[in-house]
Short mmCIF file of C-alpha atoms in Angstrom, two decimals:
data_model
loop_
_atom_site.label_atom_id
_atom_site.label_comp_id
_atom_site.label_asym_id
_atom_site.label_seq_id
_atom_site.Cartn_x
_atom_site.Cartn_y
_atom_site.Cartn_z
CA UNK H 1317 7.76 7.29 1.40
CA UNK H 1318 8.81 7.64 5.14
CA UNK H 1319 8.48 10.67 7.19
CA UNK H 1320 11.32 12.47 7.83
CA UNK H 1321 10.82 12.21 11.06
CA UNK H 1322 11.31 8.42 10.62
CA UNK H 1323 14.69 9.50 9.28
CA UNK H 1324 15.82 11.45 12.44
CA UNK H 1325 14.74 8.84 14.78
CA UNK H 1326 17.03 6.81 12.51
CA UNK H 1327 20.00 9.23 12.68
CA UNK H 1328 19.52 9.85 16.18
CA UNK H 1329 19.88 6.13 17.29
CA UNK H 1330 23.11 5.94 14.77
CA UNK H 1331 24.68 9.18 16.88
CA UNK H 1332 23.71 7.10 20.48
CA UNK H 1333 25.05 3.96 19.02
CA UNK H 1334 28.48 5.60 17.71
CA UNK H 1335 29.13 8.18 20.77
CA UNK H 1336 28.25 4.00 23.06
CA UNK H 1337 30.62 1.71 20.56
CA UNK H 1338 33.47 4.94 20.16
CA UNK H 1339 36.93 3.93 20.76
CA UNK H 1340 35.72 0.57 22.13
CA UNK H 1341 37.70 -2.75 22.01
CA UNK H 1342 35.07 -5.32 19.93
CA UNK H 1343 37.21 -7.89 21.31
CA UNK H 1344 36.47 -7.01 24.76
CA UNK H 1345 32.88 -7.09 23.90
CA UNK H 1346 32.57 -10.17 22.59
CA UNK H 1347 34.78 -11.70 25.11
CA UNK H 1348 32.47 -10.50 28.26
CA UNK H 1349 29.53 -11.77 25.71
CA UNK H 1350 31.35 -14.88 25.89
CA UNK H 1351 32.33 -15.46 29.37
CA UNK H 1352 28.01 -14.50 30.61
CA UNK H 1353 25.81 -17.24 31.70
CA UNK H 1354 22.82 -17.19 29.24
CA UNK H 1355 20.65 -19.36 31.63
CA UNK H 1356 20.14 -16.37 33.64
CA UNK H 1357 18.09 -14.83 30.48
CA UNK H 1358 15.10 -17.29 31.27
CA UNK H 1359 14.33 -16.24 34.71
CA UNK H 1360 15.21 -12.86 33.74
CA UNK H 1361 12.37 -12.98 30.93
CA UNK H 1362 9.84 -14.77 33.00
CA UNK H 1363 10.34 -11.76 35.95
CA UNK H 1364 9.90 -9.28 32.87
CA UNK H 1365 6.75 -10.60 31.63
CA UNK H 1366 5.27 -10.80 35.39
CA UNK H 1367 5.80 -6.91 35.03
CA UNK H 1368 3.69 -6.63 31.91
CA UNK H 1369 1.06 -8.86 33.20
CA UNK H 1370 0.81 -6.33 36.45
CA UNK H 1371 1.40 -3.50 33.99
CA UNK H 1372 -2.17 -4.94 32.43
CA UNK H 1373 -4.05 -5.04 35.77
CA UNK H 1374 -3.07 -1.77 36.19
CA UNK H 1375 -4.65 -0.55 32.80
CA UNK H 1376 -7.53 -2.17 33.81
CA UNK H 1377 -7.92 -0.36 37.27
CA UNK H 1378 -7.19 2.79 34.67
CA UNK H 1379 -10.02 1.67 32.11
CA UNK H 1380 -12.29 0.95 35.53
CA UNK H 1381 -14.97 4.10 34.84
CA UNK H 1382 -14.64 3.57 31.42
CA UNK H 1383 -15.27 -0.08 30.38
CA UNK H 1384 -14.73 -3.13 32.72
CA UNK H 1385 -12.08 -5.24 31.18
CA UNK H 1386 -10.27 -7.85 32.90
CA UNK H 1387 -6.32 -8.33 33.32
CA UNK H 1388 -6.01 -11.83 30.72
CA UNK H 1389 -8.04 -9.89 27.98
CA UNK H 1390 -5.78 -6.17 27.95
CA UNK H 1391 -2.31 -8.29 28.94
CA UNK H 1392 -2.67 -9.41 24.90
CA UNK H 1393 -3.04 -6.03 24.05
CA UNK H 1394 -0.63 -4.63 26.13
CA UNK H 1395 1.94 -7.09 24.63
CA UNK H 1396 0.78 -6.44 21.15
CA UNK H 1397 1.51 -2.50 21.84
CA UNK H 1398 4.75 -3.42 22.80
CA UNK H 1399 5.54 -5.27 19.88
CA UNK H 1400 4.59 -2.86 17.55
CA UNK H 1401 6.75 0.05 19.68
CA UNK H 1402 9.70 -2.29 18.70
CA UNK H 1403 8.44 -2.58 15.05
CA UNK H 1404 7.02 0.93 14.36
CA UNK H 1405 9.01 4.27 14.30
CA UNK H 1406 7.48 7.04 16.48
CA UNK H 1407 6.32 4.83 19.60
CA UNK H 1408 3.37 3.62 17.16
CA UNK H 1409 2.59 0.99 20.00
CA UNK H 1410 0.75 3.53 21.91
CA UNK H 1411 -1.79 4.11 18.81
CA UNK H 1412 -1.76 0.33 18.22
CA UNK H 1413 -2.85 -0.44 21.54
CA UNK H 1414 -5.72 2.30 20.96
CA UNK H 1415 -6.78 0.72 17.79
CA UNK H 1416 -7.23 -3.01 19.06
CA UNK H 1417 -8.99 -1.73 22.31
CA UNK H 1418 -11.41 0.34 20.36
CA UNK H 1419 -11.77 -2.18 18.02
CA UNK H 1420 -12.62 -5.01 20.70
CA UNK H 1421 -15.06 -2.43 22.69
CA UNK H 1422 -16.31 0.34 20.73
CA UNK H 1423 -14.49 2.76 23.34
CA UNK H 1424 -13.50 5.70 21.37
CA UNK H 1425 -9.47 5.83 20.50
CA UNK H 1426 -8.95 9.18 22.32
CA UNK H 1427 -10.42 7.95 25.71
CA UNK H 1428 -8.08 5.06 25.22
CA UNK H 1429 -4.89 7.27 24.57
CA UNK H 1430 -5.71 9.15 27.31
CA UNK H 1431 -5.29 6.32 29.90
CA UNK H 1432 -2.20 5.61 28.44
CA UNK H 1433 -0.98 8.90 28.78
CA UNK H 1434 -1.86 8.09 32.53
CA UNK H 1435 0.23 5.38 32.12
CA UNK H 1436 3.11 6.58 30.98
CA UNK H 1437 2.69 9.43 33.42
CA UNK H 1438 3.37 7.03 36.45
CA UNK H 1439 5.98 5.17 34.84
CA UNK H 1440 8.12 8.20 34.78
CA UNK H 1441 6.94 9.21 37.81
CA UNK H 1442 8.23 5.30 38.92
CA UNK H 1443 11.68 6.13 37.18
CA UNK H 1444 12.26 9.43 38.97
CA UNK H 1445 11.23 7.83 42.60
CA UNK H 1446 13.91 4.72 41.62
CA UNK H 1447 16.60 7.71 40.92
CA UNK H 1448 15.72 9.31 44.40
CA UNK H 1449 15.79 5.69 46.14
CA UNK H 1450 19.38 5.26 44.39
CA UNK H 1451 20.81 8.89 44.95
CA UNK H 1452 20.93 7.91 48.95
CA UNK H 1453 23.15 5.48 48.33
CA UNK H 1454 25.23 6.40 44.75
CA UNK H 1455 26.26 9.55 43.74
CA UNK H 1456 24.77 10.98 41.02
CA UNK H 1457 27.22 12.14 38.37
CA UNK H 1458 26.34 15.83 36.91
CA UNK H 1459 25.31 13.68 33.73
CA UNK H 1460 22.38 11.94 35.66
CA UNK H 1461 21.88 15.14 37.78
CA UNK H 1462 20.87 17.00 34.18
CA UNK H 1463 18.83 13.82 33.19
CA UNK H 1464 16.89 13.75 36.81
CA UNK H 1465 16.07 17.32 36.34
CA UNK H 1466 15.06 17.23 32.55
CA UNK H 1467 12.59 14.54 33.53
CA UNK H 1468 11.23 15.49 36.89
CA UNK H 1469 10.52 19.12 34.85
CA UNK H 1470 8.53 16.75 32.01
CA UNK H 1471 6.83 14.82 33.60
CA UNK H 1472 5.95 18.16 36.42
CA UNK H 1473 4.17 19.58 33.55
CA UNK H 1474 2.83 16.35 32.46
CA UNK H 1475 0.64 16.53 35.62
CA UNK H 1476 0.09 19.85 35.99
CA UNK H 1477 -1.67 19.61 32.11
CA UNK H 1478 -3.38 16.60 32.85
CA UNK H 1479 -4.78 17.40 36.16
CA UNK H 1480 -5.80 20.59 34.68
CA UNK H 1481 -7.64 18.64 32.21
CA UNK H 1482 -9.84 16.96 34.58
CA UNK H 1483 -11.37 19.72 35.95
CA UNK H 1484 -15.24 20.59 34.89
CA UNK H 1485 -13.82 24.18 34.69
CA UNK H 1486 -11.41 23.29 31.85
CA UNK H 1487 -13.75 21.24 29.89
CA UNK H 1488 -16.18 24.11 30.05
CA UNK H 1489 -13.14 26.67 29.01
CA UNK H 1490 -12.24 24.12 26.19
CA UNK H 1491 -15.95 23.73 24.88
CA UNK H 1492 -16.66 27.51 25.45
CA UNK H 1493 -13.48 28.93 24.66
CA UNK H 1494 -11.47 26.70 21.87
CA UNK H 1495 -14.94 25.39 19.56
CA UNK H 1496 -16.30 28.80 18.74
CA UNK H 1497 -12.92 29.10 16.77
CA UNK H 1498 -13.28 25.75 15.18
CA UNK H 1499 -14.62 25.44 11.66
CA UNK H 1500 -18.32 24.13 11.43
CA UNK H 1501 -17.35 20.79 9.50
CA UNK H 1502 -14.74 20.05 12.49
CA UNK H 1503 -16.52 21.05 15.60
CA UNK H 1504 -18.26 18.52 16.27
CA UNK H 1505 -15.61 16.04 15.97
CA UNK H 1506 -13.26 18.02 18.52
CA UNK H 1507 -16.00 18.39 20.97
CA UNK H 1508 -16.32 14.80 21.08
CA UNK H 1509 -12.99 14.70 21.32
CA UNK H 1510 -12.70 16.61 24.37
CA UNK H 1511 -15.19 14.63 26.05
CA UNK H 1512 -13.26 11.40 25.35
CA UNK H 1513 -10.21 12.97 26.64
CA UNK H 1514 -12.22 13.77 29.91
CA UNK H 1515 -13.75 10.59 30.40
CA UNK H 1516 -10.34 8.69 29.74
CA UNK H 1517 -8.64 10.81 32.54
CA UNK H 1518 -11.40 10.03 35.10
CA UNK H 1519 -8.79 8.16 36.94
CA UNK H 1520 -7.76 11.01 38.22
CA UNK H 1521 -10.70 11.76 40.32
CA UNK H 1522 -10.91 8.70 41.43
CA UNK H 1523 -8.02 8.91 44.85
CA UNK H 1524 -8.38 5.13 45.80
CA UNK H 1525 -7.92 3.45 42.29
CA UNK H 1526 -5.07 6.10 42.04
CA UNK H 1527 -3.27 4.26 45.19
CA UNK H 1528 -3.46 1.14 43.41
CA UNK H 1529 -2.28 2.20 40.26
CA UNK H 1530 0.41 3.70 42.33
CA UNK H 1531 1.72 0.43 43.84
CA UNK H 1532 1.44 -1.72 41.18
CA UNK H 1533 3.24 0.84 38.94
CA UNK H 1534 5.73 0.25 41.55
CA UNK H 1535 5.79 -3.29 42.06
CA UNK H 1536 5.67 -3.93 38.67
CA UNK H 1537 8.83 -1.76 37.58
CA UNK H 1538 10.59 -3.75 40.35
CA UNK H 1539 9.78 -7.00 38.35
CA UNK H 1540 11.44 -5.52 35.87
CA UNK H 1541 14.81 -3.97 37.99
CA UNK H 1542 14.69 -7.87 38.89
CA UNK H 1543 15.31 -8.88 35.20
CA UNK H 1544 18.68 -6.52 35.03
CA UNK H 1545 19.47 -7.55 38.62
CA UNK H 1546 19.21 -11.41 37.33
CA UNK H 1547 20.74 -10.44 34.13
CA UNK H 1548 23.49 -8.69 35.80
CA UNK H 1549 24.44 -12.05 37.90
CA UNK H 1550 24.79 -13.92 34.78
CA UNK H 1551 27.71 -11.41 33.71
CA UNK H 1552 29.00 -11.29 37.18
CA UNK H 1553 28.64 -7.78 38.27
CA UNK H 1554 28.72 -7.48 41.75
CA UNK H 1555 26.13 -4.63 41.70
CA UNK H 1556 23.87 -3.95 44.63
CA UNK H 1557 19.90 -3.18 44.41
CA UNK H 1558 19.92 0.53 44.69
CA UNK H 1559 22.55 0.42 40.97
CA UNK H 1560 20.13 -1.73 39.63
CA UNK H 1561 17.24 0.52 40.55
CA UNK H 1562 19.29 3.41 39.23
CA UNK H 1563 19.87 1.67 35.77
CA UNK H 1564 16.25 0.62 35.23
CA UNK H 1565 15.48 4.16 35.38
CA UNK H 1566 17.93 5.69 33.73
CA UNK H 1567 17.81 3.04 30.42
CA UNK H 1568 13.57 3.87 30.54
CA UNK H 1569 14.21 7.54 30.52
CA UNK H 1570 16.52 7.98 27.72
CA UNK H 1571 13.62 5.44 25.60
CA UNK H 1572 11.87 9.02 25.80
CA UNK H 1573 14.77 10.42 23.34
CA UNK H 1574 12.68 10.38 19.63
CA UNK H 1575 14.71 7.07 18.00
CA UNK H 1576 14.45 4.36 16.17
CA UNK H 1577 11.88 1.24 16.53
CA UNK H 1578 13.18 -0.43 19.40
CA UNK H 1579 14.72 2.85 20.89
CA UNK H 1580 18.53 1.23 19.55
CA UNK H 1581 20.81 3.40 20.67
CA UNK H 1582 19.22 5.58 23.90
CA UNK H 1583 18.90 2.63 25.58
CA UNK H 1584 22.04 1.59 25.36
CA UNK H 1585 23.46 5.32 26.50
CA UNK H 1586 21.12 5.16 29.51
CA UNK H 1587 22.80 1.98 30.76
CA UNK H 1588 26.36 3.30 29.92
CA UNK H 1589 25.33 6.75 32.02
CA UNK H 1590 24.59 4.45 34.82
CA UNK H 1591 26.96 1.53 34.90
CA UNK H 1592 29.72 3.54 34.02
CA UNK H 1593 29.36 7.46 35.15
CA UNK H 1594 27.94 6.20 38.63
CA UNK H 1595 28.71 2.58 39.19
CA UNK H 1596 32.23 2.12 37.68
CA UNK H 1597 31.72 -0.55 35.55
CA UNK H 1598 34.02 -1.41 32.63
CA UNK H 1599 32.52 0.10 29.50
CA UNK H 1600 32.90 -3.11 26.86
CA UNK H 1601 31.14 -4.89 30.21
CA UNK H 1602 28.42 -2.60 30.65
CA UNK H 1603 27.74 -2.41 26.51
CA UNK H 1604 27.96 -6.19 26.69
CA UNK H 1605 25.47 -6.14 29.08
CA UNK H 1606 23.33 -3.50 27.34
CA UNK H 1607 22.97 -5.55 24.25
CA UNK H 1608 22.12 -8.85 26.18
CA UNK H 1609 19.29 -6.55 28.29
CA UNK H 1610 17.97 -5.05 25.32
CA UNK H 1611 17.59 -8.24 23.33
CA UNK H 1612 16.03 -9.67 26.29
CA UNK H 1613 13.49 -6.86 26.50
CA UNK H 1614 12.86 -6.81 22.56
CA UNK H 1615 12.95 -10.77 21.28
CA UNK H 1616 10.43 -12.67 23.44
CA UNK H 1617 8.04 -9.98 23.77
CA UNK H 1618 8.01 -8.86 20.11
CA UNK H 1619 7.54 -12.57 18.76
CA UNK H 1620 4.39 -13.07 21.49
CA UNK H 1621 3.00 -9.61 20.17
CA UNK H 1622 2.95 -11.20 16.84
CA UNK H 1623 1.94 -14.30 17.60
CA UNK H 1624 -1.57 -12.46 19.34
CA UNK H 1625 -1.40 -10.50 16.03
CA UNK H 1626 -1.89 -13.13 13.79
CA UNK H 1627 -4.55 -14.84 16.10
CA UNK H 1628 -6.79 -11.88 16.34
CA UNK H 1629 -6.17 -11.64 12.50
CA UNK H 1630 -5.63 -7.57 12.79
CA UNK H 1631 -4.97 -5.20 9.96
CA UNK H 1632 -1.41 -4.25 9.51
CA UNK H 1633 -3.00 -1.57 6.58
CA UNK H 1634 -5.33 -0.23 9.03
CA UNK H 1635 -1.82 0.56 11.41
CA UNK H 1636 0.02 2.06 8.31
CA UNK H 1637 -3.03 4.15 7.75
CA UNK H 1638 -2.79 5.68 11.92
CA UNK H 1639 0.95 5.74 11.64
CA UNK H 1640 0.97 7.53 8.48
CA UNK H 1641 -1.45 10.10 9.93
CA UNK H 1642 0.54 10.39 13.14
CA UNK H 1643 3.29 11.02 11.12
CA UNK H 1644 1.51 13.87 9.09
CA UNK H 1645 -0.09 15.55 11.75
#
């Protein structure tokens, strides 16, 4: 039986996807579906999956004081995380991508999650500086002001927790402080815990692997803002780079928003909030244009996770069994 939180990422996608598709003329939609040029999608996809590769070598400048992997070997577990974040309710990609690392090097899960939380840490980070690179030359609607500000406060705390967390003096108040109140039986295991936490933030005290994983963070989310710009040619929308770099953000940020596999529904709101509220697009354009994006994003990438899947013959029960105790905990 699912979780119910399974069921509210369900109903939340079906409120995005109604408030998107309200009042809207189908006809319209399928007529600027139509009238794109689909050849566009294959460039579009190739730029995309240059990201994830560069996404990879970034993990692996992440994993660097952990365990020396290189780029080929985590860009098939990278891709297989993805896939299963399209499959699996509750961004189950992120525990995937723990599982097949730990099972490939022995490196405990939580060390693994942690650099991921790293990850995902200068993604948003990425996001926010595309916003501020867009807001000097398109004006932000109060819509995208409230979305700016909502993120830039998460992902503030974000790194005020985790750099807190690499400090000795934290670790010591965690072991000192937080196991003492522990039962016996469990102690252990959460001391461990902490240390694997530590050791997978040790990026963080390490300031010249952190300006790499800055730049390629950025260059790789501008592989990506490539893919809508391309994309966006193929419909025709004479958009410049800065509305591009404002829609790449704002369609990753609302992905954040608890939803369905796949993120259905946010995704396509993010795009509206920025081709509409700031660009002026035509709405049945700019959902036409959604849904072409998002298939682009999910399709290719989801059938190459699989296809890794079945060729490192991995245990779909052993992922029911960590998403069903994600969903539990």
């Amino acid at each position: 039986m699912r979780s119910p939180r399974f069921w509210i990422g369900l109903l939340i996608s079906a409120i995005f996807l109604y408030l998107a598709f309200r009042g809207q003329d189908f006809a319209e939609i399928q007529l600027a579906l139509r009238q794109a040029n689909y050849w566009y999608v294959i460039p579009a996809v190739a730029l995309y999956f240059v990201g994830v590769y560069l996404r990879a070598f970034r993990w692996a400048w992440v994993l660097r004081g952990i365990v020396p992997l290189g780029t080929p070997a985590l860009f098939s577990v990278v891709v297989i995380g993805y896939m299963a974040n399209n499959l699996l309710p509750l961004r189950a990609g992120e525990l995937v991508r723990s599982y097949v690392l730990s099972t490939r090097t022995g490196v405990r899960k939580t060390s693994i999650l942690a650099t991921i939380a790293v990850e995902r840490l200068f993604d948003g980070l990425t996001m926010l500086l595309f916003i501020l690179v867009a807001s000097i030359f398109i004006g932000l609607t109060d819509q995208l002001e409230v979305v700016t500000l909502l993120a830039g406060g998460i992902f503030g705390v974000l790194i005020l927790i985790l750099i807190f967390l690499t400090t000795r003096p934290a670790r010591s108040l965690l072991i000192s402080v937080l196991l003492p109140r522990l039962p016996t039986m469990i102690r252990e295991r959460a001391e461990r815990m902490i240390e694997s936490i530590f050791t997978g933030l040790s990026v963080l005290r390490r300031r010249n692997d952190l300006v790499v994983v800055t730049g390629v963070s950025i260059i790789a989310w501008l592989f990506e803002a490539s893919m809508y710009l391309v994309i966006a040619i193929g419909f025709g929308l004479e958009v410049g780079i800065a509305a591009i770099l404002l829609v790449t953000a704002t369609a990753n940020l609302a992905t954040l928003i608890p939803s369905s596999p796949g993120y259905v529904g946010p995704f396509e709101a993010g795009v509206l909030l920025a081709l509409v509220g700031a660009i002026g697009i035509q709405r049945e354009v700019a959902l036409s244009f959604a849904i072409v994006v998002h298939a682009a994003l999910y399709l290719p990438i989801t059938i190459w996770g699989l296809i890794y899947w079945w060729r490192e013959s991995l245990s779909w029960r052993e992922i029911h069994r960590l998403t069903t105790d994600e969903e539990h905990t």
